[in-house]
Amino acid sequence: MTYQSQIRRQTALISTRKARKGWASPSSWAAAIGVGVVAFGIWAGINRPATNIAPYTGEIGGFAFSPFHKGESPQTGDYPTTAQIKSDLALAAKHTHNIRTYTVEGDLGQIPALAQGMGLNVTLGAWLDRHPEANAKELAKVVQVANANPDVKQVMVGNETILRGDQSVPELVSEIRSVEKQVHVPVSTAEPWHVWLKHPELANSVDFITVHLLPYWEGVPEKIAVQDSMNRYEAVHKMYPNKKIVIGEIGWPSDGIDIGAARANNINQARFLRDFFNLAQQKHLDYFVMEAFDQPWKTSFEGRAAGYWGMFTLGRHQKWSLTGPVWNHPEWIWYAAGAALASLLATMALLSRRPDIRFTGKLLFAALVEGFTATLAMLLMYMGQTYLSLGAAAVWSGLALGQGLLLFLLIADSFDLVETIFGRIAKRHFEPMPAPAGAKLPKVSIHLPICNEPPHMVKQTLDSLAALDYDRFEVLVIDNNTMDPAVWEPVAEHCARLGPKFRFFTLGKYKGYKAGALNFALRETAPDAEVIGVIDSDYLVEPDWLRSMAPAFEDPAVGFTQSPQDYRDNDGSIFKRMMFWEYAGFFHTGMVTRNERNAIIQHGTMTLIRKEALQNENGWAEWCICEDSQLGLRLFRAGYEAVYSKKSFGKGVMPDDYNAFRKQRYRWAYGAMRIVRGNAAALFNPFNKELTAGQRWHFITGWLPWFGDALGIAFLAMGLVWSLGLILDPVRFEFPIALFMLPSIFLFGFKIVQILALYKSRVPCGFWDRVGAAVAGLALSHSIGKAVWKGLFTNSLPFLRTPKMENAPALVQGLVMAREELVILALTWGAALGVGFGHHWATLETKLWVAVLFTQSMPYLASVGVSILAALPAKAPKLVAAPAVKPMKAPVMHPAAGD
């Protein structure tokens, strides 16, 4: 094959814009449907009903009766209406002949009157707290209601008053005896079993003992909870054999955090109560189930479980029947079906773009997507069963939205993983080959912007350019904002020695930063130049760079070419080695995959641009600190093609220390956010046809991980605040549900596995270099996150030049560089230990929360570690010398260059 035919063949491949049709691919359908069937089976297995619970066919002994409906609470003074109360009484009367109330405030005092004719015996309660005047009014009203209603069979003076410490035993005894004198029914008070054992004087003051048996709060496993309750009951009976004992509250919540070995769910609630009902029937026990209806208003002071003790939901639906199977989530099938459908659509939509992916990759992708969508579906299912205030609903909705964004990120990363590793066809592969002697090639104007760069480094770069094996080129060196003539004059003199192809300009204080310098160079470019080349001041280029890449412009559709950023100082330190492979990963994996959809990121070095295209786009964007990436996106929007070569044609030097490494990535992330804002319509409006779907996909998903870093900062801040609440106020600040905690842990693990897998497949380095690259990237997360927030909401950021070839800092300076991350790391670990020890490492939620905090701390640990590594003494890097060149005639200097 001749050279020209090879170039025509490759550029024809590059210009291909055919959509890949793959909806009918049998292997794609087989993978998606097969995984969906397996996932549905897992859903069914996890949500299988309990069928081994003994049925109960008798009447329920009694209900603790609090008729508050949605939005109602005694704390806010919003009490149920008489219509609501009457409806609830009618529902309770279908299952029992006994109810117990807790207060006569508001319309609750009318319960006995409203219950007339329903066959309900009322145990009337009076609420006592630390306010004597309110207590006196409550007791006066309870006496009045008890005496006026024959259905009141018993009176309760206070509920767990001693347990809360609202009154002393003598004070409560006095209140009880006062009521006993005024009513004609038995009087008691209600307390947990241990209070009765501790205070015989209280037992002696009541007509009967009302004991609370709630083993969940004591962390008793459900399997032995009924027997444990009976043991407590017998202990009280043994101490007071001549006293009648009524179980005032007994039950189990259908939701709530784990307490010791106690697990709150629908099945455990049904099992506990059915077993107890059968036992109570055998033993002829008097009891009140805690409780008839869920009361979520209690969660603010007793925790989440307090709202889920009812046999009926807040909407008055029975949670489970007294006979037959019981499900924790009876509606699971709809969520499973929704997850399966969403997964199928997402899987096929993406696999249709790459039908060439091996079946193993398709199967892996389908499984990952199914797992992610199932997790989100389970979260939504749980939200649908949870009582949320407006504030809580806003928080949970925000978290759910975050999980949705996380789902999108994971799907995008998974597709990138499988198409990179398992893809078989490269449609836009370009293999550069030097043009033969005599080939017609365009004139190239190479622009080299510099600002306070070390003169010896720039001279090396110029020498490598002088050695290019290319006839028609010029080099424009543009120095701006260098105030010290001793820095730029040696460069100007070196240009003069290299001959007329090299022109030097010094602009002094000049606006626009690098983009401003490049726009100046564009105006000074030779009229007959057809291609603009840009390199950084530290790059030593290969002699065949232009001869290999410039022929791509034979295709008029090509707007720019790009070859990898590469580095020549990889042997100086562990830190440099980590950076080297962290940079390499993007050019060996991400850019190759992006090139398949003509969506590469243009970089400000080792790039060639069609001059006409650059001029048509009005040059470089001086408003954007990442003018190179902005230009590439603008050229795509204008319909141009890009050519990417995996072959490296030039090598520069890496940042010398962690601070420079971090500043460089901060600048890139900030600039990317400005680009997102400036191109929002093209990126996010599906009706905007300037970009193809593939280009839009890569530009959005390519920057999405940086948005993830920004969200990581916000989530960590919220996590630290919540941890403080968990330590200082563990009732009000409960642990989030596991479905909110698990994805963040999984995401961290997935990202590490993804990086290692991609590197193993495409990057020529060993295992420890892969690990080092992953750690180096992780160390930048905090800086990237900050840059994203700033880039989204601000417009001005000083140009942060990346210092090169400077002496590495001392160890203490290394720690100082990462001082912000060090403080956050200490706070996060302190919060994790505080929560862990404060909650005695007793529950799964505790361990998961600590694991979440530990996971969130990893980027900060990596930052501190990399900063220390960067500070360690290292041998001097062996820089590659530029080829020697012969002096040439002095060029004509631009007036701005001075004398």
Short mmCIF file of N, CA and C in Angstrom, two decimals, residues 40-175:
data_model
loop_
_atom_site.label_atom_id
_atom_site.label_comp_id
_atom_site.label_asym_id
_atom_site.label_seq_id
_atom_site.Cartn_x
_atom_site.Cartn_y
_atom_site.Cartn_z
N PHE A 40 -34.27 -10.55 38.68
CA PHE A 40 -35.65 -10.70 39.18
C PHE A 40 -35.73 -11.85 40.17
N GLY A 41 -35.00 -12.92 39.89
CA GLY A 41 -34.96 -14.04 40.83
C GLY A 41 -34.35 -13.65 42.16
N ILE A 42 -33.31 -12.81 42.12
CA ILE A 42 -32.70 -12.34 43.36
C ILE A 42 -33.68 -11.47 44.14
N TRP A 43 -34.39 -10.58 43.43
CA TRP A 43 -35.43 -9.78 44.07
C TRP A 43 -36.44 -10.69 44.79
N ALA A 44 -36.88 -11.71 44.07
CA ALA A 44 -37.89 -12.62 44.64
C ALA A 44 -37.34 -13.35 45.85
N GLY A 45 -36.07 -13.76 45.76
CA GLY A 45 -35.47 -14.46 46.89
C GLY A 45 -35.32 -13.58 48.11
N ILE A 46 -34.88 -12.35 47.90
CA ILE A 46 -34.71 -11.43 49.02
C ILE A 46 -36.05 -11.07 49.65
N ASN A 47 -37.08 -10.97 48.82
CA ASN A 47 -38.41 -10.54 49.29
C ASN A 47 -39.40 -11.69 49.44
N ARG A 48 -38.88 -12.89 49.58
CA ARG A 48 -39.81 -14.02 49.76
C ARG A 48 -40.56 -13.86 51.09
N PRO A 49 -41.81 -14.26 51.13
CA PRO A 49 -42.62 -14.09 52.34
C PRO A 49 -42.24 -15.10 53.41
N ALA A 50 -42.52 -14.72 54.64
CA ALA A 50 -42.37 -15.65 55.77
C ALA A 50 -43.65 -16.47 55.86
N THR A 51 -43.50 -17.76 55.76
CA THR A 51 -44.68 -18.66 55.79
C THR A 51 -44.71 -19.53 57.04
N ASN A 52 -43.70 -19.36 57.90
CA ASN A 52 -43.60 -20.23 59.08
C ASN A 52 -44.03 -19.54 60.36
N ILE A 53 -44.86 -18.48 60.23
CA ILE A 53 -45.35 -17.79 61.41
C ILE A 53 -46.70 -18.38 61.81
N ALA A 54 -46.83 -18.70 63.07
CA ALA A 54 -48.09 -19.29 63.54
C ALA A 54 -49.23 -18.30 63.34
N PRO A 55 -50.36 -18.75 62.80
CA PRO A 55 -51.50 -17.85 62.61
C PRO A 55 -52.19 -17.57 63.94
N TYR A 56 -52.97 -16.50 63.97
CA TYR A 56 -53.77 -16.18 65.15
C TYR A 56 -55.19 -15.90 64.67
N THR A 57 -56.14 -16.55 65.28
CA THR A 57 -57.52 -16.43 64.83
C THR A 57 -58.45 -15.81 65.87
N GLY A 58 -57.90 -15.43 67.02
CA GLY A 58 -58.75 -14.86 68.06
C GLY A 58 -58.86 -13.35 67.96
N GLU A 59 -59.38 -12.76 69.03
CA GLU A 59 -59.53 -11.31 69.11
C GLU A 59 -58.30 -10.72 69.79
N ILE A 60 -57.90 -9.52 69.35
CA ILE A 60 -56.77 -8.83 69.97
C ILE A 60 -57.21 -8.28 71.32
N GLY A 61 -56.35 -8.45 72.32
CA GLY A 61 -56.72 -8.06 73.68
C GLY A 61 -57.01 -6.58 73.83
N GLY A 62 -56.25 -5.74 73.18
CA GLY A 62 -56.48 -4.30 73.31
C GLY A 62 -55.46 -3.53 72.50
N PHE A 63 -55.77 -2.28 72.19
CA PHE A 63 -54.87 -1.42 71.42
C PHE A 63 -54.49 -0.20 72.25
N ALA A 64 -53.22 0.16 72.24
CA ALA A 64 -52.82 1.51 72.62
C ALA A 64 -53.30 2.41 71.48
N PHE A 65 -54.09 3.44 71.83
CA PHE A 65 -54.86 4.16 70.82
C PHE A 65 -54.45 5.63 70.79
N SER A 66 -53.69 6.00 69.73
CA SER A 66 -53.36 7.41 69.47
C SER A 66 -53.81 7.71 68.06
N PRO A 67 -54.88 8.48 67.89
CA PRO A 67 -55.52 8.64 66.57
C PRO A 67 -54.97 9.80 65.74
N PHE A 68 -53.68 10.11 65.86
CA PHE A 68 -53.11 11.21 65.08
C PHE A 68 -52.90 10.77 63.64
N HIS A 69 -53.29 11.65 62.72
CA HIS A 69 -53.15 11.38 61.29
C HIS A 69 -51.98 12.19 60.73
N LYS A 70 -51.76 12.07 59.43
CA LYS A 70 -50.65 12.75 58.77
C LYS A 70 -50.71 14.25 59.02
N GLY A 71 -49.59 14.79 59.45
CA GLY A 71 -49.50 16.23 59.71
C GLY A 71 -49.98 16.65 61.07
N GLU A 72 -50.46 15.70 61.87
CA GLU A 72 -50.98 16.04 63.21
C GLU A 72 -49.99 15.59 64.28
N SER A 73 -49.91 16.37 65.32
CA SER A 73 -48.97 16.06 66.40
C SER A 73 -49.33 16.87 67.63
N PRO A 74 -49.25 16.27 68.82
CA PRO A 74 -49.49 17.05 70.03
C PRO A 74 -48.40 18.08 70.27
N GLN A 75 -47.23 17.87 69.67
CA GLN A 75 -46.14 18.84 69.83
C GLN A 75 -46.46 20.16 69.16
N THR A 76 -47.20 20.10 68.07
CA THR A 76 -47.56 21.33 67.36
C THR A 76 -48.97 21.81 67.70
N GLY A 77 -49.68 21.04 68.52
CA GLY A 77 -51.05 21.41 68.86
C GLY A 77 -52.06 21.07 67.80
N ASP A 78 -51.66 20.25 66.83
CA ASP A 78 -52.58 19.82 65.77
C ASP A 78 -53.17 18.47 66.15
N TYR A 79 -54.42 18.49 66.60
CA TYR A 79 -55.08 17.28 67.10
C TYR A 79 -56.07 16.75 66.06
N PRO A 80 -56.31 15.44 66.08
CA PRO A 80 -57.29 14.87 65.13
C PRO A 80 -58.69 15.42 65.39
N THR A 81 -59.47 15.45 64.31
CA THR A 81 -60.85 15.90 64.42
C THR A 81 -61.72 14.78 65.01
N THR A 82 -62.91 15.12 65.45
CA THR A 82 -63.81 14.10 65.99
C THR A 82 -64.20 13.08 64.92
N ALA A 83 -64.29 13.52 63.65
CA ALA A 83 -64.60 12.58 62.57
C ALA A 83 -63.48 11.57 62.39
N GLN A 84 -62.25 12.05 62.47
CA GLN A 84 -61.11 11.13 62.35
C GLN A 84 -61.07 10.16 63.52
N ILE A 85 -61.31 10.67 64.71
CA ILE A 85 -61.29 9.81 65.90
C ILE A 85 -62.38 8.74 65.80
N LYS A 86 -63.56 9.14 65.39
CA LYS A 86 -64.67 8.19 65.32
C LYS A 86 -64.38 7.10 64.28
N SER A 87 -63.78 7.51 63.16
CA SER A 87 -63.43 6.53 62.12
C SER A 87 -62.39 5.54 62.64
N ASP A 88 -61.41 6.03 63.39
CA ASP A 88 -60.37 5.16 63.95
C ASP A 88 -60.94 4.22 65.01
N LEU A 89 -61.88 4.72 65.80
CA LEU A 89 -62.52 3.86 66.81
C LEU A 89 -63.29 2.73 66.14
N ALA A 90 -63.96 3.05 65.06
CA ALA A 90 -64.72 2.02 64.35
C ALA A 90 -63.79 0.95 63.78
N LEU A 91 -62.62 1.38 63.29
CA LEU A 91 -61.65 0.42 62.76
C LEU A 91 -61.10 -0.46 63.88
N ALA A 92 -60.77 0.15 65.01
CA ALA A 92 -60.23 -0.62 66.14
C ALA A 92 -61.26 -1.62 66.66
N ALA A 93 -62.53 -1.20 66.66
CA ALA A 93 -63.59 -2.07 67.19
C ALA A 93 -63.78 -3.34 66.39
N LYS A 94 -63.28 -3.36 65.15
CA LYS A 94 -63.38 -4.59 64.34
C LYS A 94 -62.41 -5.66 64.84
N HIS A 95 -61.42 -5.27 65.65
CA HIS A 95 -60.37 -6.22 66.04
C HIS A 95 -60.25 -6.41 67.55
N THR A 96 -60.86 -5.52 68.34
CA THR A 96 -60.71 -5.61 69.79
C THR A 96 -61.91 -4.98 70.49
N HIS A 97 -62.00 -5.23 71.82
CA HIS A 97 -63.02 -4.57 72.64
C HIS A 97 -62.38 -3.65 73.67
N ASN A 98 -61.07 -3.40 73.57
CA ASN A 98 -60.37 -2.60 74.58
C ASN A 98 -59.38 -1.65 73.91
N ILE A 99 -59.42 -0.41 74.35
CA ILE A 99 -58.42 0.55 73.90
C ILE A 99 -57.89 1.31 75.10
N ARG A 100 -56.69 1.83 74.94
CA ARG A 100 -56.06 2.61 75.99
C ARG A 100 -55.60 3.94 75.40
N THR A 101 -55.94 5.05 76.08
CA THR A 101 -55.53 6.37 75.60
C THR A 101 -54.45 6.93 76.51
N TYR A 102 -53.88 8.07 76.09
CA TYR A 102 -52.73 8.63 76.82
C TYR A 102 -52.96 10.04 77.34
N THR A 103 -53.95 10.72 76.80
CA THR A 103 -54.21 12.09 77.23
C THR A 103 -55.66 12.46 76.90
N VAL A 104 -56.13 13.52 77.57
CA VAL A 104 -57.47 14.03 77.29
C VAL A 104 -57.38 15.43 76.68
N GLU A 105 -56.20 15.80 76.19
CA GLU A 105 -56.04 17.11 75.55
C GLU A 105 -56.85 17.18 74.26
N GLY A 106 -57.24 18.40 73.88
CA GLY A 106 -57.96 18.61 72.65
C GLY A 106 -59.23 17.76 72.60
N ASP A 107 -59.53 17.25 71.41
CA ASP A 107 -60.71 16.41 71.24
C ASP A 107 -60.48 14.98 71.69
N LEU A 108 -59.26 14.67 72.17
CA LEU A 108 -59.00 13.30 72.63
C LEU A 108 -59.81 12.98 73.89
N GLY A 109 -60.21 14.01 74.60
CA GLY A 109 -61.06 13.78 75.76
C GLY A 109 -62.45 13.28 75.37
N GLN A 110 -62.81 13.39 74.10
CA GLN A 110 -64.12 12.94 73.66
C GLN A 110 -64.12 11.46 73.22
N ILE A 111 -62.98 10.81 73.30
CA ILE A 111 -62.90 9.42 72.82
C ILE A 111 -63.93 8.52 73.51
N PRO A 112 -64.08 8.56 74.83
CA PRO A 112 -65.08 7.67 75.45
C PRO A 112 -66.50 7.93 74.94
N ALA A 113 -66.84 9.20 74.76
CA ALA A 113 -68.18 9.52 74.27
C ALA A 113 -68.37 9.07 72.83
N LEU A 114 -67.32 9.26 72.01
CA LEU A 114 -67.41 8.86 70.61
C LEU A 114 -67.44 7.34 70.46
N ALA A 115 -66.91 6.63 71.46
CA ALA A 115 -66.86 5.16 71.40
C ALA A 115 -68.16 4.50 71.83
N GLN A 116 -69.09 5.28 72.35
CA GLN A 116 -70.34 4.68 72.82
C GLN A 116 -71.05 3.92 71.69
N GLY A 117 -71.50 2.74 72.02
CA GLY A 117 -72.22 1.93 71.05
C GLY A 117 -71.31 1.07 70.18
N MET A 118 -69.99 1.20 70.34
CA MET A 118 -69.06 0.40 69.53
C MET A 118 -68.54 -0.82 70.27
N GLY A 119 -68.95 -0.98 71.54
CA GLY A 119 -68.50 -2.12 72.31
C GLY A 119 -67.05 -2.03 72.74
N LEU A 120 -66.57 -0.79 72.95
CA LEU A 120 -65.17 -0.59 73.34
C LEU A 120 -65.07 -0.17 74.79
N ASN A 121 -64.25 -0.88 75.57
CA ASN A 121 -63.91 -0.48 76.92
C ASN A 121 -62.68 0.43 76.85
N VAL A 122 -62.77 1.57 77.55
CA VAL A 122 -61.71 2.56 77.45
C VAL A 122 -60.92 2.61 78.76
N THR A 123 -59.61 2.45 78.63
CA THR A 123 -58.70 2.77 79.73
C THR A 123 -58.20 4.18 79.46
N LEU A 124 -58.67 5.12 80.27
CA LEU A 124 -58.45 6.54 80.00
C LEU A 124 -57.13 7.00 80.61
N GLY A 125 -56.31 7.69 79.80
CA GLY A 125 -55.00 8.11 80.27
C GLY A 125 -54.92 9.60 80.49
N ALA A 126 -54.10 9.99 81.49
CA ALA A 126 -53.79 11.39 81.75
C ALA A 126 -52.27 11.56 81.59
N TRP A 127 -51.87 12.53 80.80
CA TRP A 127 -50.43 12.75 80.55
C TRP A 127 -49.87 13.70 81.60
N LEU A 128 -48.77 13.29 82.23
CA LEU A 128 -48.10 14.11 83.23
C LEU A 128 -46.67 14.40 82.77
N ASP A 129 -46.23 15.63 83.00
CA ASP A 129 -44.85 15.99 82.69
C ASP A 129 -44.31 16.87 83.80
N ARG A 130 -43.45 17.80 83.50
CA ARG A 130 -42.79 18.62 84.52
C ARG A 130 -43.49 19.95 84.76
N HIS A 131 -44.71 20.10 84.26
CA HIS A 131 -45.41 21.37 84.40
C HIS A 131 -46.61 21.18 85.32
N PRO A 132 -46.51 21.58 86.57
CA PRO A 132 -47.57 21.32 87.57
C PRO A 132 -48.94 21.87 87.16
N GLU A 133 -48.97 23.07 86.58
CA GLU A 133 -50.26 23.66 86.23
C GLU A 133 -50.95 22.84 85.12
N ALA A 134 -50.17 22.45 84.13
CA ALA A 134 -50.74 21.64 83.05
C ALA A 134 -51.17 20.28 83.58
N ASN A 135 -50.40 19.72 84.52
CA ASN A 135 -50.76 18.43 85.10
C ASN A 135 -52.08 18.52 85.85
N ALA A 136 -52.26 19.60 86.58
CA ALA A 136 -53.50 19.77 87.35
C ALA A 136 -54.71 19.85 86.43
N LYS A 137 -54.59 20.58 85.33
CA LYS A 137 -55.69 20.67 84.37
C LYS A 137 -55.98 19.30 83.73
N GLU A 138 -54.90 18.59 83.41
CA GLU A 138 -55.07 17.27 82.78
C GLU A 138 -55.79 16.32 83.72
N LEU A 139 -55.40 16.30 85.02
CA LEU A 139 -56.02 15.38 85.97
C LEU A 139 -57.47 15.75 86.24
N ALA A 140 -57.74 17.04 86.31
CA ALA A 140 -59.13 17.47 86.53
C ALA A 140 -60.02 17.02 85.38
N LYS A 141 -59.49 17.13 84.15
CA LYS A 141 -60.30 16.75 82.99
C LYS A 141 -60.46 15.24 82.91
N VAL A 142 -59.42 14.48 83.28
CA VAL A 142 -59.54 13.02 83.20
C VAL A 142 -60.56 12.52 84.20
N VAL A 143 -60.63 13.15 85.38
CA VAL A 143 -61.64 12.77 86.37
C VAL A 143 -63.03 13.06 85.83
N GLN A 144 -63.16 14.24 85.23
CA GLN A 144 -64.48 14.63 84.69
C GLN A 144 -64.93 13.66 83.60
N VAL A 145 -64.03 13.33 82.65
CA VAL A 145 -64.38 12.44 81.53
C VAL A 145 -64.68 11.03 82.05
N ALA A 146 -63.87 10.55 82.99
CA ALA A 146 -64.08 9.19 83.53
C ALA A 146 -65.42 9.07 84.22
N ASN A 147 -65.77 10.07 84.96
CA ASN A 147 -67.04 10.01 85.70
C ASN A 147 -68.25 10.21 84.79
N ALA A 148 -68.03 10.80 83.62
CA ALA A 148 -69.17 11.09 82.74
C ALA A 148 -69.43 9.99 81.73
N ASN A 149 -68.51 9.01 81.60
CA ASN A 149 -68.65 7.99 80.55
C ASN A 149 -68.53 6.59 81.14
N PRO A 150 -69.59 5.83 81.07
CA PRO A 150 -69.57 4.48 81.66
C PRO A 150 -68.63 3.53 80.93
N ASP A 151 -68.24 3.85 79.69
CA ASP A 151 -67.33 2.96 78.99
C ASP A 151 -65.89 3.08 79.49
N VAL A 152 -65.61 4.07 80.34
CA VAL A 152 -64.27 4.17 80.94
C VAL A 152 -64.19 3.15 82.07
N LYS A 153 -63.35 2.17 81.89
CA LYS A 153 -63.24 1.09 82.87
C LYS A 153 -62.03 1.21 83.77
N GLN A 154 -61.03 1.99 83.36
CA GLN A 154 -59.80 2.16 84.14
C GLN A 154 -59.21 3.53 83.81
N VAL A 155 -58.39 4.04 84.75
CA VAL A 155 -57.73 5.33 84.54
C VAL A 155 -56.23 5.15 84.74
N MET A 156 -55.44 5.75 83.83
CA MET A 156 -53.99 5.76 83.94
C MET A 156 -53.52 7.17 84.29
N VAL A 157 -52.84 7.28 85.41
CA VAL A 157 -52.30 8.57 85.83
C VAL A 157 -50.82 8.61 85.43
N GLY A 158 -50.56 9.18 84.29
CA GLY A 158 -49.18 9.27 83.81
C GLY A 158 -48.76 8.04 83.01
N ASN A 159 -47.78 8.26 82.14
CA ASN A 159 -47.23 7.18 81.32
C ASN A 159 -45.71 7.33 81.28
N GLU A 160 -45.03 6.38 81.92
CA GLU A 160 -43.56 6.38 81.99
C GLU A 160 -43.03 7.69 82.58
N THR A 161 -43.77 8.21 83.51
CA THR A 161 -43.38 9.47 84.14
C THR A 161 -42.10 9.31 84.96
N ILE A 162 -41.98 8.22 85.65
CA ILE A 162 -40.76 7.96 86.43
C ILE A 162 -39.58 7.66 85.51
N LEU A 163 -39.82 6.89 84.46
CA LEU A 163 -38.75 6.56 83.52
C LEU A 163 -38.14 7.82 82.93
N ARG A 164 -38.97 8.80 82.56
CA ARG A 164 -38.47 10.03 81.97
C ARG A 164 -37.87 10.96 83.01
N GLY A 165 -38.19 10.74 84.29
CA GLY A 165 -37.70 11.62 85.33
C GLY A 165 -38.51 12.90 85.45
N ASP A 166 -39.74 12.89 84.94
CA ASP A 166 -40.56 14.10 85.00
C ASP A 166 -41.10 14.35 86.41
N GLN A 167 -41.29 13.28 87.18
CA GLN A 167 -41.75 13.42 88.56
C GLN A 167 -41.01 12.40 89.43
N SER A 168 -40.97 12.70 90.72
CA SER A 168 -40.43 11.73 91.66
C SER A 168 -41.53 10.73 92.01
N VAL A 169 -41.14 9.60 92.59
CA VAL A 169 -42.13 8.59 92.99
C VAL A 169 -43.12 9.16 93.99
N PRO A 170 -42.71 9.85 95.03
CA PRO A 170 -43.70 10.42 95.97
C PRO A 170 -44.68 11.36 95.29
N GLU A 171 -44.18 12.17 94.35
CA GLU A 171 -45.08 13.10 93.65
C GLU A 171 -46.12 12.32 92.84
N LEU A 172 -45.68 11.31 92.16
CA LEU A 172 -46.62 10.53 91.36
C LEU A 172 -47.60 9.77 92.23
N VAL A 173 -47.13 9.23 93.32
CA VAL A 173 -48.01 8.52 94.24
C VAL A 173 -49.11 9.46 94.74
N SER A 174 -48.73 10.69 95.03
CA SER A 174 -49.71 11.68 95.50
C SER A 174 -50.77 11.94 94.44
N GLU A 175 -50.35 12.06 93.16
CA GLU A 175 -51.30 12.31 92.08
C GLU A 175 -52.25 11.11 91.92
#
